Amino acid sequence: MRAAFRMPAGGRIARGETLSFRFDGRIYTGHPGDTLASALLAHGVHLLGRSFKYHRPRGVLAAGSEEPNALVEIDRGGGRRTPNLRATEVALYDGLVARSQNRAPALSFDLGRINDFFAPLLSAGFYYKTFMWPRRAWRMLYEPLIRRAAGLGRAPEAPDPDRYANRFGHCDVLIVGGGPAGLMAALAASAGEARVVLVDEQAACGGSLLDETTATIAGQPAPVWLAETLATLNARATVRLLRCATAFGYYAENFIAIAERVTEHLADPDPGLPRERLWQMRAREVVLATGATERPLVFPGNDRPGVMLAGAARTYLNRYAVRPGRRAVIVTACDSAYQAASDLAAAGVEVALIADLRDTLPAVASDLAARGIRVAAGMTVLGTQGGLRVRSVAVAPARGGASVRLACDLVLMSGGWTPAIHLFSQSRGQVRFAADLGAFIPDRSVQRERSAGACRGLLDLAETLADGARAGAAAARAAGFPVPDLPRPAVAGAITPAGFHLGLCPRAAATRAFVDFQNDVTAKDIARAAQEGFHAIEHVKRYTTTGMATDQGKTSNLNALALVAAATGRAIPEVGLTSFRPPYTPVTFGTLAGLSRGALFDPVRTTPIHPWAEARGAVFEDVGAWRRARYFPRSDEDMHAAIARECRATREALGLLDASTLGKIEVVGPDAAEFLERFYVNALRKLGIGRCRYGLALGENGFVRDDGVIGRLAPDRFHVTTTTGGATATLDRMEDYLQTEWPDLHVWLTSTTEHWAVLAVQGPQARAALAPLITDIDLAPAAFPPMSVRVGHILGVATRLFRVSFTGELGFEINVPADYAGAVWEAVAARVAACGGAVYGTEAMHVLRAEKGYAIIGQETDGTVTPGDLGLDWTIGKGKTDFIGKRALALPDLRRPGRKQLVGLLTTDPALVLEEGAQIIAGPNPSPGSTALGHVTSAYPSATLGRSIALGLVAAGRQRLGARLYAQTPGGVAEVDLVSPVFFDPAGRRIDG
Amino acid sequence: MLLIPCPYCGPRPEIEFSYGGEAHLARPRDPAACDDAAWGDFLYARTNPKGIHAERWRHAHGCGRFFNALRHTVSDQFLITYRIGAPRPEIAA
Ligand SMILES: [Zn+2]
């Protein structure tokens, strides 16, 4: 297809190379340097999409990231389908595949268009009014139908196959925006040693200078000045230019988030490169040179394809050598549109009329009139006509009189320019309303930041350049780098964009006069919201959804404010301004996630035994960040059978558990014993060397926080274990007390969790199994009683051997350095097998300890449980005057009778296993509003006991032993009997083997 | 992301730190001498000011040290950080 609207010369495109691409299945051509929008416009294609709510045909409004209409889906193949990309930002590459969105069955014939004829039903507050009733309609109608009819593209369904990178950056001066102000700021800031980063969202730096054909800077044509400036900056080693990079978030302490598009715009990217890269940039000083966005005028049919911002038309013409139409009508309240008219006329586009909303024409008007172009002051625009493309526009005198329809295929509009204060506002800077500009501009900075150029309302090119130089130099100096002032460059041939209009055009109807193009919000919607009592702009915004689309109202916010102000009889500053929030433009989830996906999302901790367990077909479970073997099924076993076998083997012969995840802390120093005495409830000061004690740690509020075993290895050295989940918190709490409350104590804490692997050998055969492997520790009961620790060797590997039991059986816990753990495990596992034992996992460990009534901190406790509630008052050292939590245990509520206490629960149906968390109630039919007596904390089938068992916390539980209560189950209420939590070997005889 | 000046290491990003609650709440020397109300206050009563808040931070993923900071709870700005044991600096809001 011939690109009939491409000019024979000019533009910043590489004409020597022709690229071919598809849009909705049709093949078109373009050149490197084109965007998808410019290439389509070159073929006369203006219809690019359907609108969100009314499915109105929409074209290209703008030429940059503010574009609200021209949203497309780009399909890069292999699941790489991205919706809602602005065609004005999509750089063209060979083979690009793009599709229009939100249309069925075809862009030119869309059944959803019927929504437009029902527009009165879909007006402001439609969502709130319609979706109220009936409930069934949600499922039947609203969700399936309305959600499909209204929307923005299709989310991709396949996992994202691309790679994303993350980089932390630091610089002295960060400049956001590579237009005239940003370039001058970079020149000035980089005159010394400061490290300068310039970020620009476009593929080419230059901003408005890329569209400039007539202006001269410092005596040179603007394009020449631009090229020389970029060459100067590129030659400076201290300057980094980031192109295709959007600074989308401005956070505390000059922390700027930048999304850099690395390969998406390339037809054949280096596979080693990521698709996008997230920069987390910390800058000493920031210069915001984010420019300004042209505002549409609000009049009926201002959204028809062929209606465009005047500055955008100039961009397409000068930068891409594309005529956006054949016959243009220009309606404007700003002088910059005259520049567009002048350039279009010079390029052979017929300019039928420049209708100026202002009563007085600017000086530049006479230049155009002299070239035979009709210019009229005091005009307004009443509407456009046409189907899929504008056919004519109705203009009329603003103060009354007959309107006239002018045939055209292009309507250019300009309501003036809105400074882009998004990042400034995100930085928490205070803005003020500049009445002479009709816009908000930066007032007071909060961070080490300064705005320069158009984004602070300086729209004149000469002023913008000078302001950039001033800001760049000031930033470098503030960062500690002396730099000279740059001379102010002379500028000629540029028109200053003076003048603006806000709100509805005079005499124009509010119906179908679009304010927010992307969310289909009209002037009428906003007026209705005001009528219905929504006066605060944040309320109007939510009620009408104006400014809430993916463009965040870049082209619409000020017009919306002006309409609310007009409807409520207030000035714009009184109406206020909605908050700007990151991201400035949409950012992909991939960029935010970076490499934190899949296995890298939340790294898994494994023990040195993990490969062995994996090879044996263990089933794993996640315990905090750890991955632990839950059970080891044999080929013919299901989970229950495997756990039952592991439990039976341990009780009858021997079991081996990988307990390496236990938290371990080495507590060392002359005051170590005193410290532990204060930290734990137990009496530890006089703990003998080689002895262990069960330790219970409370918070100052008296509630149980952690438990473990404390072994004394020397007068000044303790081996302390914690729960798997509590390891970090316990070490942190210990550090806290040592550093802040008891800095006089000389104690050093070291986490040894990953240093020591732990092999728990439990069962009547434990001693027999280990005896051949250990030569220098006497395992005899008298020499090595329960709750003691010995240092020696197993298979020649240094070990700390504990005689402890979490099963109620004769037990040892072998601590060996992790690097040797694999070999030691293999040998011990062989001995266990030889003794008729089994390796068991965490599930059997849970069952075995529950049979003994041992509480697991975090399972039986929930942060409101005292030692007494668990029946562990015996652990509290008698005669201790103080320990963490002691004082709180004396508070009335912690001594209150009727507190929930740990009990055993036996269902009358022995096969029924209760659900953990099930409520315990007094009767089978609790009256509404009655309170549960407690809840189930653990429940298992017990192979040892041949029936189910459960632990629970029940109010005054120990006084209710023998009572029959009830538990909620999915199948109804079940009878349970309250019993002692020690189901097995209550006399504790088995501990000696 | 905030930049927090560790008194031992200098300014570091917020993700290296953990928060430790209100500062200058010393554990009573003799808890047994506190009545229930006093101990309840020690456990639960906090000033929660709108304005300058003295609070504990720990450079958990750095030097590991606890320190105190004055932070403005409206602007979220760190006004000053200082070592454990040092008196609260006088600073105007
Ligand atoms: Zn530090």
PDB file of C-alpha atoms in Angstrom, chain A residues 605-690:
ATOM      1  CA  ARG A 605      16.236 -22.631  52.004  1.00  0.00           C
ATOM      2  CA  THR A 606      17.225 -26.252  51.971  1.00  0.00           C
ATOM      3  CA  THR A 607      19.312 -28.345  54.355  1.00  0.00           C
ATOM      4  CA  PRO A 608      22.427 -30.350  53.426  1.00  0.00           C
ATOM      5  CA  ILE A 609      20.246 -33.477  53.565  1.00  0.00           C
ATOM      6  CA  HIS A 610      17.873 -32.131  50.904  1.00  0.00           C
ATOM      7  CA  PRO A 611      19.484 -33.881  47.907  1.00  0.00           C
ATOM      8  CA  TRP A 612      19.292 -37.211  49.741  1.00  0.00           C
ATOM      9  CA  ALA A 613      15.616 -36.681  50.531  1.00  0.00           C
ATOM     10  CA  GLU A 614      14.878 -35.628  46.962  1.00  0.00           C
ATOM     11  CA  ALA A 615      16.570 -38.726  45.607  1.00  0.00           C
ATOM     12  CA  ARG A 616      14.441 -40.860  47.964  1.00  0.00           C
ATOM     13  CA  GLY A 617      11.207 -39.366  46.620  1.00  0.00           C
ATOM     14  CA  ALA A 618      10.365 -37.344  49.708  1.00  0.00           C
ATOM     15  CA  VAL A 619       7.289 -35.153  49.598  1.00  0.00           C
ATOM     16  CA  PHE A 620       8.234 -31.649  50.734  1.00  0.00           C
ATOM     17  CA  GLU A 621       6.421 -28.846  52.487  1.00  0.00           C
ATOM     18  CA  ASP A 622       7.314 -25.199  52.928  1.00  0.00           C
ATOM     19  CA  VAL A 623       8.016 -24.154  56.508  1.00  0.00           C
ATOM     20  CA  GLY A 624       8.711 -20.438  56.407  1.00  0.00           C
ATOM     21  CA  ALA A 625      11.463 -20.050  53.848  1.00  0.00           C
ATOM     22  CA  TRP A 626      12.589 -23.657  54.424  1.00  0.00           C
ATOM     23  CA  ARG A 627      11.609 -26.597  52.293  1.00  0.00           C
ATOM     24  CA  ARG A 628      11.412 -29.660  54.517  1.00  0.00           C
ATOM     25  CA  ALA A 629      10.754 -33.324  53.803  1.00  0.00           C
ATOM     26  CA  ARG A 630       7.207 -34.001  54.986  1.00  0.00           C
ATOM     27  CA  TYR A 631       7.215 -37.788  54.519  1.00  0.00           C
ATOM     28  CA  PHE A 632       9.010 -40.465  52.543  1.00  0.00           C
ATOM     29  CA  PRO A 633       6.400 -42.578  50.745  1.00  0.00           C
ATOM     30  CA  ARG A 634       7.295 -46.002  49.489  1.00  0.00           C
ATOM     31  CA  SER A 635       6.002 -46.915  46.067  1.00  0.00           C
ATOM     32  CA  ASP A 636       2.741 -48.448  47.265  1.00  0.00           C
ATOM     33  CA  GLU A 637       1.977 -45.897  49.985  1.00  0.00           C
ATOM     34  CA  ASP A 638      -0.281 -42.901  50.199  1.00  0.00           C
ATOM     35  CA  MET A 639       0.472 -40.073  52.620  1.00  0.00           C
ATOM     36  CA  HIS A 640      -1.354 -41.595  55.591  1.00  0.00           C
ATOM     37  CA  ALA A 641       0.222 -44.987  55.123  1.00  0.00           C
ATOM     38  CA  ALA A 642       3.702 -43.480  54.888  1.00  0.00           C
ATOM     39  CA  ILE A 643       3.269 -41.364  58.014  1.00  0.00           C
ATOM     40  CA  ALA A 644       1.779 -44.267  59.961  1.00  0.00           C
ATOM     41  CA  ARG A 645       4.741 -46.458  58.998  1.00  0.00           C
ATOM     42  CA  GLU A 646       7.266 -43.764  59.927  1.00  0.00           C
ATOM     43  CA  CYS A 647       5.596 -43.260  63.333  1.00  0.00           C
ATOM     44  CA  ARG A 648       5.395 -46.981  64.073  1.00  0.00           C
ATOM     45  CA  ALA A 649       9.017 -47.548  63.109  1.00  0.00           C
ATOM     46  CA  THR A 650      10.122 -44.758  65.428  1.00  0.00           C
ATOM     47  CA  ARG A 651       8.093 -46.034  68.379  1.00  0.00           C
ATOM     48  CA  GLU A 652       9.007 -49.686  67.798  1.00  0.00           C
ATOM     49  CA  ALA A 653      12.621 -49.415  66.677  1.00  0.00           C
ATOM     50  CA  LEU A 654      14.117 -46.180  65.429  1.00  0.00           C
ATOM     51  CA  GLY A 655      13.449 -43.051  63.427  1.00  0.00           C
ATOM     52  CA  LEU A 656      15.760 -40.539  61.796  1.00  0.00           C
ATOM     53  CA  LEU A 657      14.693 -36.933  61.162  1.00  0.00           C
ATOM     54  CA  ASP A 658      16.523 -34.104  59.457  1.00  0.00           C
ATOM     55  CA  ALA A 659      16.150 -31.382  62.102  1.00  0.00           C
ATOM     56  CA  SER A 660      18.740 -29.060  60.570  1.00  0.00           C
ATOM     57  CA  THR A 661      16.253 -26.208  60.230  1.00  0.00           C
ATOM     58  CA  LEU A 662      16.175 -25.725  64.003  1.00  0.00           C
ATOM     59  CA  GLY A 663      17.382 -22.249  64.816  1.00  0.00           C
ATOM     60  CA  LYS A 664      20.752 -22.231  66.577  1.00  0.00           C
ATOM     61  CA  ILE A 665      22.444 -19.400  68.410  1.00  0.00           C
ATOM     62  CA  GLU A 666      25.886 -19.537  69.979  1.00  0.00           C
ATOM     63  CA  VAL A 667      25.732 -17.432  73.156  1.00  0.00           C
ATOM     64  CA  VAL A 668      29.214 -16.647  74.389  1.00  0.00           C
ATOM     65  CA  GLY A 669      30.821 -14.356  76.936  1.00  0.00           C
ATOM     66  CA  PRO A 670      31.454 -13.872  80.630  1.00  0.00           C
ATOM     67  CA  ASP A 671      27.854 -12.758  81.145  1.00  0.00           C
ATOM     68  CA  ALA A 672      26.260 -15.380  78.880  1.00  0.00           C
ATOM     69  CA  ALA A 673      24.656 -17.284  81.756  1.00  0.00           C
ATOM     70  CA  GLU A 674      23.331 -14.107  83.356  1.00  0.00           C
ATOM     71  CA  PHE A 675      21.893 -13.015  80.017  1.00  0.00           C
ATOM     72  CA  LEU A 676      20.107 -16.295  79.387  1.00  0.00           C
ATOM     73  CA  GLU A 677      18.823 -16.245  82.957  1.00  0.00           C
ATOM     74  CA  ARG A 678      17.113 -12.955  82.169  1.00  0.00           C
ATOM     75  CA  PHE A 679      15.956 -13.926  78.675  1.00  0.00           C
ATOM     76  CA  TYR A 680      14.367 -17.299  79.455  1.00  0.00           C
ATOM     77  CA  VAL A 681      11.878 -18.165  82.207  1.00  0.00           C
ATOM     78  CA  ASN A 682      14.055 -21.071  83.313  1.00  0.00           C
ATOM     79  CA  ALA A 683      16.783 -21.153  85.921  1.00  0.00           C
ATOM     80  CA  LEU A 684      19.891 -21.228  83.795  1.00  0.00           C
ATOM     81  CA  ARG A 685      22.552 -19.412  85.768  1.00  0.00           C
ATOM     82  CA  LYS A 686      23.614 -22.572  87.531  1.00  0.00           C
ATOM     83  CA  LEU A 687      23.128 -24.961  84.623  1.00  0.00           C
ATOM     84  CA  GLY A 688      25.968 -27.472  84.743  1.00  0.00           C
ATOM     85  CA  ILE A 689      28.482 -27.827  81.983  1.00  0.00           C
ATOM     86  CA  GLY A 690      27.350 -30.642  79.697  1.00  0.00           C
TER      87      GLY A 690
END
